[in-house]
Coordinates of C-alpha atoms in Angstrom, one line a residue:
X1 CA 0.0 0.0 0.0
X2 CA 1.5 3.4 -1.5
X3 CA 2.0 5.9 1.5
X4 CA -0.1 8.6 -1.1
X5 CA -2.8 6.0 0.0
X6 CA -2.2 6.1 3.6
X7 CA -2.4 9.9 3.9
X8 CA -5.6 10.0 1.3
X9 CA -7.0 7.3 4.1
X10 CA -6.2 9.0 7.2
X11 CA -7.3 12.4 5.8
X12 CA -11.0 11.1 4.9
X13 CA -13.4 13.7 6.0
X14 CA -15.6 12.0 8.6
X15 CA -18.8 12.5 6.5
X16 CA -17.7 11.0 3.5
X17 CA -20.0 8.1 2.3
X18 CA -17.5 5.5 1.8
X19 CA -19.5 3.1 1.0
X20 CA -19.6 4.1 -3.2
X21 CA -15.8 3.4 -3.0
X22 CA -16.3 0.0 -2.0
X23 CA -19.2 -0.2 -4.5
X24 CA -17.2 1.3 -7.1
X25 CA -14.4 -1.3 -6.5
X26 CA -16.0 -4.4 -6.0
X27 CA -17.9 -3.7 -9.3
X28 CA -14.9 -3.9 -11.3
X29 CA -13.1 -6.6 -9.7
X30 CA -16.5 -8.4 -10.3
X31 CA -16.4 -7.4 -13.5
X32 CA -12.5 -8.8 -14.2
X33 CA -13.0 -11.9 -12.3
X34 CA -16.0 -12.7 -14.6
X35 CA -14.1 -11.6 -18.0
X36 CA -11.1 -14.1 -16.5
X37 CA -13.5 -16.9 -16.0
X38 CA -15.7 -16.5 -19.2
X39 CA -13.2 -16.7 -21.2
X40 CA -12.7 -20.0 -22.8
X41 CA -9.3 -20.4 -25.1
X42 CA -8.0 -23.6 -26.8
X43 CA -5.4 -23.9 -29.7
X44 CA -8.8 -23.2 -32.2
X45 CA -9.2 -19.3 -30.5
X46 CA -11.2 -17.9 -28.1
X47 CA -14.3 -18.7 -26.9
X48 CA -16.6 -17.8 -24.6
X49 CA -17.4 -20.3 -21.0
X50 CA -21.4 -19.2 -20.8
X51 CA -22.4 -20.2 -24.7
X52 CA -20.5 -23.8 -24.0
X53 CA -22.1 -24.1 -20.5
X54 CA -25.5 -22.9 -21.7
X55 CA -26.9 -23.3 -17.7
X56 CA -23.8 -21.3 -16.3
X57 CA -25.8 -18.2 -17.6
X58 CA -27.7 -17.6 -14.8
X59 CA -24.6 -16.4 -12.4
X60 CA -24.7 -13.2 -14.7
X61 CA -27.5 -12.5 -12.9
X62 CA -25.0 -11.4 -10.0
X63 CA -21.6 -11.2 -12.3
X64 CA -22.9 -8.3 -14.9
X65 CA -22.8 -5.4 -12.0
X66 CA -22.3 -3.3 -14.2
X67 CA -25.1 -1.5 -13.3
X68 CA -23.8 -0.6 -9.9
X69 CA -21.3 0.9 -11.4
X70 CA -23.3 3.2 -13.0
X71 CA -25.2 3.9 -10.2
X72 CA -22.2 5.2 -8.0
X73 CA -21.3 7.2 -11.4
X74 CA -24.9 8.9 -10.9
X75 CA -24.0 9.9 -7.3
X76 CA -20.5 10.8 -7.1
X77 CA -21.3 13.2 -9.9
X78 CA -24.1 14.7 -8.4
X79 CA -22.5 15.5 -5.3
X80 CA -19.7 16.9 -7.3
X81 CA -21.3 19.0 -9.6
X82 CA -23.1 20.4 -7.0
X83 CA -20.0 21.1 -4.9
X84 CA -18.6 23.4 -8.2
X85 CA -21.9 25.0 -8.3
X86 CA -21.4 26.4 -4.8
X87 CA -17.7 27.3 -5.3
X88 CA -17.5 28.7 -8.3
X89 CA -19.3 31.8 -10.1
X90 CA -20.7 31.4 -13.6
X91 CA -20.9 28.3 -15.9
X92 CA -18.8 25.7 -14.2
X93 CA -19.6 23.2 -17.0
X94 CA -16.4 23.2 -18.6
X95 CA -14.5 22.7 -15.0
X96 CA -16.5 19.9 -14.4
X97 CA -16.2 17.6 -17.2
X98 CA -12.5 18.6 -16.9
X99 CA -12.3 17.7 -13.5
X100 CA -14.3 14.2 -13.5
X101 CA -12.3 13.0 -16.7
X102 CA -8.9 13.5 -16.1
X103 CA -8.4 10.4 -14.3
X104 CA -10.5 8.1 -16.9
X105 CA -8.9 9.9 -20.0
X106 CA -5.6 9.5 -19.2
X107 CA -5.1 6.0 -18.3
X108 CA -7.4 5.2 -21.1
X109 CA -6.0 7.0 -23.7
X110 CA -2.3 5.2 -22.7
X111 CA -3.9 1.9 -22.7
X112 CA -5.3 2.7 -26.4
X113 CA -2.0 4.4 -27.9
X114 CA 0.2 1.4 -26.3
X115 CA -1.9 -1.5 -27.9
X116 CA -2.0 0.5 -30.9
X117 CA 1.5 0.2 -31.2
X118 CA 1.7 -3.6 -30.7
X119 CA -1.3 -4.2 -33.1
X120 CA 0.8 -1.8 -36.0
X121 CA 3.9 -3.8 -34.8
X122 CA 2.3 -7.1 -35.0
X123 CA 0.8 -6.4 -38.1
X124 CA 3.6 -5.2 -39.7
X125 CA 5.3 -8.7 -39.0
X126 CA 2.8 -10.6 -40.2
X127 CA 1.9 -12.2 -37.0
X128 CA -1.5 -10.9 -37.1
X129 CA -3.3 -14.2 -38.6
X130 CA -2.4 -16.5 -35.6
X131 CA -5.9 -17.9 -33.9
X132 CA -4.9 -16.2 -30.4
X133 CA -3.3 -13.0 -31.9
X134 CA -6.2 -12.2 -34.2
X135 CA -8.7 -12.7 -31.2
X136 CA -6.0 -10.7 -28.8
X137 CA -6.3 -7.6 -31.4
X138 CA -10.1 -7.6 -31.2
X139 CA -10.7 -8.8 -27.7
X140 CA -8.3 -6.0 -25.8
X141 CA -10.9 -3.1 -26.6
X142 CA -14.2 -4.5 -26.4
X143 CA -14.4 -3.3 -22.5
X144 CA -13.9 0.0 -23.2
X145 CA -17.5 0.5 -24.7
X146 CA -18.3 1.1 -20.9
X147 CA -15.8 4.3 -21.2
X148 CA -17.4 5.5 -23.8
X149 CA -20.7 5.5 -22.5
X150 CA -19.9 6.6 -19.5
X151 CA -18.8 9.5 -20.8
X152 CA -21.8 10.2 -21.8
X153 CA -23.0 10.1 -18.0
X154 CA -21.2 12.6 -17.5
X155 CA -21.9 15.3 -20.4
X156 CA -25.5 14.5 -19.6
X157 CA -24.9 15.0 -15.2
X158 CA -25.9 18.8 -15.5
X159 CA -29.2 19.0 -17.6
X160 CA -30.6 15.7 -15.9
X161 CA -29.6 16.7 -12.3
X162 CA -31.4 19.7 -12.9
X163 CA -34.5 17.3 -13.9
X164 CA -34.4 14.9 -11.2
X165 CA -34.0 18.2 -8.8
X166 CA -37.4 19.3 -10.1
X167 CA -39.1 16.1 -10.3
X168 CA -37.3 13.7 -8.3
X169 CA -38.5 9.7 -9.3
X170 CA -40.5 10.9 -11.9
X171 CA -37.7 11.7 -14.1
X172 CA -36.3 7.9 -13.6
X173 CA -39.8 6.6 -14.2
X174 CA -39.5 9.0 -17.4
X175 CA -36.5 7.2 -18.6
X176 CA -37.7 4.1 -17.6
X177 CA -40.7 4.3 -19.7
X178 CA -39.0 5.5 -22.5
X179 CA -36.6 2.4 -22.1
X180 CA -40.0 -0.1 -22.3
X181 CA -41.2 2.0 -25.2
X182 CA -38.3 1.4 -27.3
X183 CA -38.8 -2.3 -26.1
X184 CA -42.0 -2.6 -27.6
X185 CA -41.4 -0.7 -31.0
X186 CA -38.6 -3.4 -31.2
X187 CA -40.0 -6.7 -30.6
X188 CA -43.6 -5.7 -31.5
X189 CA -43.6 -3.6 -33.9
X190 CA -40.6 -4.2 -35.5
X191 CA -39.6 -0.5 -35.6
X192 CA -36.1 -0.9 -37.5
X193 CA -32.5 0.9 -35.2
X194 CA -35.1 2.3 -32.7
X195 CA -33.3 -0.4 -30.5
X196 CA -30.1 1.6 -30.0
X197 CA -31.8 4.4 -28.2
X198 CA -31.7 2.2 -24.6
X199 CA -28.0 2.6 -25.1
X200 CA -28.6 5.7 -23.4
X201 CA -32.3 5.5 -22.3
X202 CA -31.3 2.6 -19.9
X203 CA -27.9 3.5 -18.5
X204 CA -28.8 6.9 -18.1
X205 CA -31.7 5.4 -16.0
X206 CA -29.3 3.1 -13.7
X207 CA -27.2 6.6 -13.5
X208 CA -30.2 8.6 -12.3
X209 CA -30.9 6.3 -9.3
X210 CA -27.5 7.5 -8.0
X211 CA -29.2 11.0 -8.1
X212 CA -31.8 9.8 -6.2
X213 CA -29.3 7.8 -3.5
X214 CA -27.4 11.6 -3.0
X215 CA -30.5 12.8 -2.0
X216 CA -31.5 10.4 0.3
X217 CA -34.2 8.8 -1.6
X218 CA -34.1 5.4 -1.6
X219 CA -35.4 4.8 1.3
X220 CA -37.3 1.3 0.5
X221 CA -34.3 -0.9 -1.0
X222 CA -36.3 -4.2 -0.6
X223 CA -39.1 -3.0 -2.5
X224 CA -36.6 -2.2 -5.2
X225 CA -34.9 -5.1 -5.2
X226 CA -38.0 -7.1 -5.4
X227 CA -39.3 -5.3 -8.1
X228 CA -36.7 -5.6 -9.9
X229 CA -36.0 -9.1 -9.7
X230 CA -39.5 -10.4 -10.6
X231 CA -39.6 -7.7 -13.3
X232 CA -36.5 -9.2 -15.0
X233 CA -37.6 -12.4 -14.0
X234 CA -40.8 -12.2 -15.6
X235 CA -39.6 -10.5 -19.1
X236 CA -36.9 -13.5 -19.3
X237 CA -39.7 -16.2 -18.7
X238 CA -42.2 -14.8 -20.8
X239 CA -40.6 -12.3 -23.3
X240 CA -38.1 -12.3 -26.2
X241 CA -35.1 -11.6 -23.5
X242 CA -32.4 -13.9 -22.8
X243 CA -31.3 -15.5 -19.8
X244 CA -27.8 -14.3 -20.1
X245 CA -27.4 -10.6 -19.0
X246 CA -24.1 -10.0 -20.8
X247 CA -24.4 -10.9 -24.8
X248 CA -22.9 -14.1 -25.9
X249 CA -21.9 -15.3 -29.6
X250 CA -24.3 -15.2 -32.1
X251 CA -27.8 -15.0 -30.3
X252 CA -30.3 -12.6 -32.2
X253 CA -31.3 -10.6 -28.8
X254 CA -28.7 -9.4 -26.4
X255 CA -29.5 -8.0 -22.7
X256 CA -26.6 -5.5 -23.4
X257 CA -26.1 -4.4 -26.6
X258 CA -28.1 -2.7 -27.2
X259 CA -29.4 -2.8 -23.2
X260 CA -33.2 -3.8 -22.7
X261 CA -36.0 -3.5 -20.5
X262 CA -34.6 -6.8 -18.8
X263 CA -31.1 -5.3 -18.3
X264 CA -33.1 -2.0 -16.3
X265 CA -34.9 -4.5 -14.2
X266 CA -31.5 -6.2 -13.4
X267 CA -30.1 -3.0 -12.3
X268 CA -32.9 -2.2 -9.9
X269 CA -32.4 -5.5 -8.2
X270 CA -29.0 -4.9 -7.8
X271 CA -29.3 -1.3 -7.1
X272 CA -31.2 -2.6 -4.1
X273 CA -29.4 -5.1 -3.2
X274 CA -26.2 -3.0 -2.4
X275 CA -28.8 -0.8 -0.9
X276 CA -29.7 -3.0 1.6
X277 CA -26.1 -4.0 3.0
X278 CA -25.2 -0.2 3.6
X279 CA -25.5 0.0 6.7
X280 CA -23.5 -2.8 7.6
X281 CA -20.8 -2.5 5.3
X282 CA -20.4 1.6 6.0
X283 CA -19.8 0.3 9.7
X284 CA -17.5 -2.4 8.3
X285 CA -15.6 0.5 6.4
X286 CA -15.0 2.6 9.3
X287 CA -11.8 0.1 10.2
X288 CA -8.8 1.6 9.1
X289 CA -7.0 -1.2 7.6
X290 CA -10.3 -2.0 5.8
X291 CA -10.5 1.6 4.3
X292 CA -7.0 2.0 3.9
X293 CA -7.2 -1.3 1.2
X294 CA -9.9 0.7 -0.3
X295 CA -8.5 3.8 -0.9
X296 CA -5.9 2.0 -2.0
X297 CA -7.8 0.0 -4.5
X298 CA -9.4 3.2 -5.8
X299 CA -6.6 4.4 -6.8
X300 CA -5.7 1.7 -9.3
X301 CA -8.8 0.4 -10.1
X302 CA -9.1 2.1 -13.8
X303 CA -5.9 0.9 -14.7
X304 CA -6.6 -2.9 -13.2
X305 CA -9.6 -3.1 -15.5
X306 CA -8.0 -1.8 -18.8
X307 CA -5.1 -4.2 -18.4
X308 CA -6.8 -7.3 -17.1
X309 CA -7.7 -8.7 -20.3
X310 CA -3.9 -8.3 -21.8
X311 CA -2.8 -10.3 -18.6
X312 CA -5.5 -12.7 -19.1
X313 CA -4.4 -13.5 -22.8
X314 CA -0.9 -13.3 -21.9
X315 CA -1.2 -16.0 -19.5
X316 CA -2.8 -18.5 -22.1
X317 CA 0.3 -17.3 -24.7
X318 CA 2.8 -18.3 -22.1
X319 CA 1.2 -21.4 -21.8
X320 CA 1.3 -21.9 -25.7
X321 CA 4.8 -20.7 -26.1
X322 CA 5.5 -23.2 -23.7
X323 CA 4.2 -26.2 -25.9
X324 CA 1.5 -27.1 -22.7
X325 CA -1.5 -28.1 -24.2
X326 CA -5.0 -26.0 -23.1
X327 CA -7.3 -28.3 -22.1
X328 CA -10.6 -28.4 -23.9
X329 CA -12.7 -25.6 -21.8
X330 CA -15.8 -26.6 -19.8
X331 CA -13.5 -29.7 -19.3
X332 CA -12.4 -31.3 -15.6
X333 CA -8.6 -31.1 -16.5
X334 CA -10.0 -27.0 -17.5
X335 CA -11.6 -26.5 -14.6
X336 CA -8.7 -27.3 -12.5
X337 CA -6.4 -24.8 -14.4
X338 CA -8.2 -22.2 -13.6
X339 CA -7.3 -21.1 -10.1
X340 CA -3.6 -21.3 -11.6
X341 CA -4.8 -19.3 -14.5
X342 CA -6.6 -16.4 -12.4
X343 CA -3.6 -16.4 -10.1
X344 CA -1.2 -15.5 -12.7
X345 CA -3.9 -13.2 -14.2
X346 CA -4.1 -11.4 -11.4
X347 CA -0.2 -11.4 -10.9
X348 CA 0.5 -9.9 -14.5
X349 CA -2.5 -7.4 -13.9
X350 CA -0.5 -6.3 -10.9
X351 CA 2.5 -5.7 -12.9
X352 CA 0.9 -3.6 -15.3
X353 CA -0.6 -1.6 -12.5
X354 CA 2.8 -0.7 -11.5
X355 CA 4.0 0.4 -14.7
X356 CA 0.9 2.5 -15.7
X357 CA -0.7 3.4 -12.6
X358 CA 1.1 6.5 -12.2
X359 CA -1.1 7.8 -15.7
X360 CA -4.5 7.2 -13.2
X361 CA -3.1 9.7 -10.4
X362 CA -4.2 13.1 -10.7
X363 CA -2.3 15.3 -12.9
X364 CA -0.8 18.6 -12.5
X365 CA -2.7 21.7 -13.6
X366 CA -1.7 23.2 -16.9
X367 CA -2.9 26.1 -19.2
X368 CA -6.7 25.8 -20.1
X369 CA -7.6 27.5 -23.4
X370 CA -11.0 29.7 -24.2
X371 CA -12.5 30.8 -21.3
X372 CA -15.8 32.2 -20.5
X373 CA -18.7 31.7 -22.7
X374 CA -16.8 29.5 -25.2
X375 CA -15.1 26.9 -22.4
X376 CA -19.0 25.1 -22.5
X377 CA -19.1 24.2 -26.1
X378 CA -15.6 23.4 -26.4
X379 CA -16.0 21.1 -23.5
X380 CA -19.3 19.7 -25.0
X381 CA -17.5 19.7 -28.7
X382 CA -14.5 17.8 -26.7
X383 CA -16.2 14.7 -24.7
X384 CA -18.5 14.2 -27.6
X385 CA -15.4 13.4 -30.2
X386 CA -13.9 11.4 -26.8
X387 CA -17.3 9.0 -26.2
X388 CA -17.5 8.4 -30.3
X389 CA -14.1 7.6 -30.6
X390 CA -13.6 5.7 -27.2
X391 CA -16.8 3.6 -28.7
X392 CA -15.4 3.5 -31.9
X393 CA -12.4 2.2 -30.7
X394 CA -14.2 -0.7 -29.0
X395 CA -16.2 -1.8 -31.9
X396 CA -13.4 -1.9 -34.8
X397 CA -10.4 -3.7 -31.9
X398 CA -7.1 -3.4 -33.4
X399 CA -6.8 -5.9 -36.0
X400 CA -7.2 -4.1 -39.3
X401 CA -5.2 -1.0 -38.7
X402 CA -3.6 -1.5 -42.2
X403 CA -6.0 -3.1 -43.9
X404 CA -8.7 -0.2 -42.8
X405 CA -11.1 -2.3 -41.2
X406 CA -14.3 -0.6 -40.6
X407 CA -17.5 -0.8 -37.5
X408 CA -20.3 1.4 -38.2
X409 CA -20.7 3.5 -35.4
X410 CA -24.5 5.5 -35.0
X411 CA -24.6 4.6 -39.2
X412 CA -21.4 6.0 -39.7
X413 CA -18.2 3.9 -41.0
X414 CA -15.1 4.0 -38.3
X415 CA -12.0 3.3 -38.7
X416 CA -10.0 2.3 -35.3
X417 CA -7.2 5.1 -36.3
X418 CA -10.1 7.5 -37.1
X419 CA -11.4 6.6 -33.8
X420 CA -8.8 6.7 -31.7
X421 CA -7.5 10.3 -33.3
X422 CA -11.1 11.5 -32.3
X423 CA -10.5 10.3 -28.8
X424 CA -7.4 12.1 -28.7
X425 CA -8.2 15.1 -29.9
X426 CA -11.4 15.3 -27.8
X427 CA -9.6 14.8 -24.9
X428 CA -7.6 18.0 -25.8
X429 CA -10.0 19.8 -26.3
X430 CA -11.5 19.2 -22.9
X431 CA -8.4 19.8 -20.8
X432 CA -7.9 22.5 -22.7
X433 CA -11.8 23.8 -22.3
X434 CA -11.3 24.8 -18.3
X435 CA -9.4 27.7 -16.4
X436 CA -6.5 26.7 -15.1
X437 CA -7.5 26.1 -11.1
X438 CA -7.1 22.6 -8.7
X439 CA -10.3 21.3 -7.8
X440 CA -10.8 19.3 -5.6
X441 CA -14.2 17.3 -6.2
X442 CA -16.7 15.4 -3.8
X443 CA -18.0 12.0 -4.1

């Protein structure tokens, strides 16, 4: 444990609720530890553990907690756009989108520029057609599609804090509704792209319940959770909606992309869940070795989850370098490699922690650009290009860069270096949008 993370620890104001950064955490490493056992490699490529093992499905039900992390995204940014609002005359748009990504944009953009020079490298050798190496190149980015739209939490944060302020469970019911609209123009009526509208409709839903949780508002967790459980239950057993709640290979309706009505439901339940255990677990948190782990853990937790998938894949490459057969997956001589296989996962991710953490601290102030009236839309301008080309990063991987493979992205052709140079550039654009000040955010 760093001693930056000891002082963060002991200097934790005495109201802070730190139960999020346990949320935000264990969301994450739930999300890695899934991705490490999902994933299903042999000497054929890359498959995927759930579409092998068709019953195994049902433990996304508690593995795809995604949604929680969306949830402490809704309230650590309200609390911390409110705090600017109080500290800071006239628009503080600009500051706050500078202020919240700096820490996500950073490690990110490393992550992206570093592969991108392996894929060029790769491909310029002519390695690029091996089974594992091919799957490697378009595996690595898929996770960031949950950057990319949670930069578009953020953009949204001000305009629907300022609806939930004014009508408080209404506007989630709003979104909601909207959500199981979109659902039924889909499946019933056959209303052709109208599905890709829950990409925000839904998240944007999970995100206001974190509004809701700043404000003290969920005050009947076990109603929610209820809800949302026989809810989800109910659309899976009697609707077009999967079992699985992440999207496996080649079924014609996915949970998650785009998101459904089944995939809100979920989030309730879980939103309640963690609701539920607060209490407990806030007390639980008050231990200082406890929160020291966690501050700890928070401060490496971005750069954990970009890298976890280029330990996991380098783990099975040792093992084929090595000449040691895989195992067929789903298999009992599988199944016993894989505390072995998580171990050394974890161990690699660890190593890449320590070589990129450092781009996940906070970084030094440094000149802002336009100030005033024109900070907001260069912001605005600025996270848009960084969400599109985060997103468009994610859908194309890193496996044509030469050959200018293309993903259509909101019926637009991408290519991954078009994406990624809009990602750059709109992450320039935002640090350059705000006046040059340290802020110190809440939540």
């Amino acid at each position: 444990m760093t001693a930056t993370a000891r002082a963060m620890a002991a200097a934790t104001p005495a109201d802070r609720d730190r139960y999020v950064d346990l949320l935000r955490v264990a969301s994450l490493g739930t999300v890695v530890a899934g991705h490490w056992l999902m994933a299903a490699v042999s000497g054929d490529g890359i498959g995927n553990l759930l579409a092998l093992v068709p019953a195994l499905q049902v433990l996304t039900w508690g593995l795809q907690i995604m949604p929680v992390f969306f949830f402490v995204g809704g309230f650590s940014h309200a609390l911390s756009y409110r705090s600017l609002a109080r500290r800071h005359d006239g628009p503080v748009y600009a500051v706050f989108l500078r202020a919240r990504l700096r820490r996500l944009l950073r490690p990110t953009l490393v992550f992206v520029l570093v592969w991108g020079a392996v894929a060029l490298g790769v491909q310029l050798a002519g390695k690029a057609e091996g089974a594992l190496a091919g799957a490697a190149l378009r595996l690595v980015t898929q996770p960031l599609w949950f950057i990319g739209i949670y930069l578009a939490m953020v953009a949204f944060t001000p305009p629907l804090l300022k609806l939930h302020e004014r009508h408080g469970w209404a506007a989630f019911a709003a979104l909601a509704g909207a959500a199981a609209l979109v659902d039924v123009l889909r499946f019933a009526f056959g209303v052709p792209y109208v599905e890709f509208l829950n990409f925000a409709l839904v998240w944007l839903a999970v995100h206001q319940l974190g509004f809701l949780r700043a404000d003290g508002r969920i005050r009947r967790p076990a109603v929610l959770a209820a809800a949302g459980l026989a809810g989800a239950a109910l659309l899976v057993a009697c609707g077009p909606y999967p079992l699985s709640m992440v999207g496996m290979p080649g079924e014609k309706v996915s949970n998650m992309a785009p998101p459904t009505l089944a995939l809100l439901c979920h989030g309730l339940w879980l939103v309640g869940a963690v609701q539920l255990v607060a209490r407990p677990a806030g007390a639980w948190l008050r231990r200082p070795r406890v929160w020291r782990t966690v501050v700890a853990a928070n401060g490496v937790a971005m750069t954990a989850f970009l890298w976890h998938l280029t330990a996991m894949l380098a783990v099975y490459g040792a093992q084929l370098a090595l000449g040691m057969e895989l195992p067929a997956p789903a298999t009992a001589a599988w199944w016993a490699q894989v505390p072995v296989r998580i171990l050394a996962a974890a161990a690699l991710t660890g190593l890449f922690v320590v070589l990129f953490r450092r781009f996940e601290a906070p970084a030094p102030a440094r000149p802002a650009g336009p100030q005033g009236s024109a900070a907001g839309p260069v912001a605005a301008l600025g996270i848009t290009l960084c969400l599109l080309g985060v997103l468009g990063v994610s859908m194309t991987g890193l496996g044509g860069l030469l050959d200018g493979h293309t993903a259509t992205l909101i019926a637009f052709p991408v290519t991954a270096p078009a994406a990624i140079g809009m990602a750059v550039a709109g992450a320039w654009l935002v640090e350059r949008s705000a006046p040059v000040r340290r802020v110190r955010l809440r939540g």
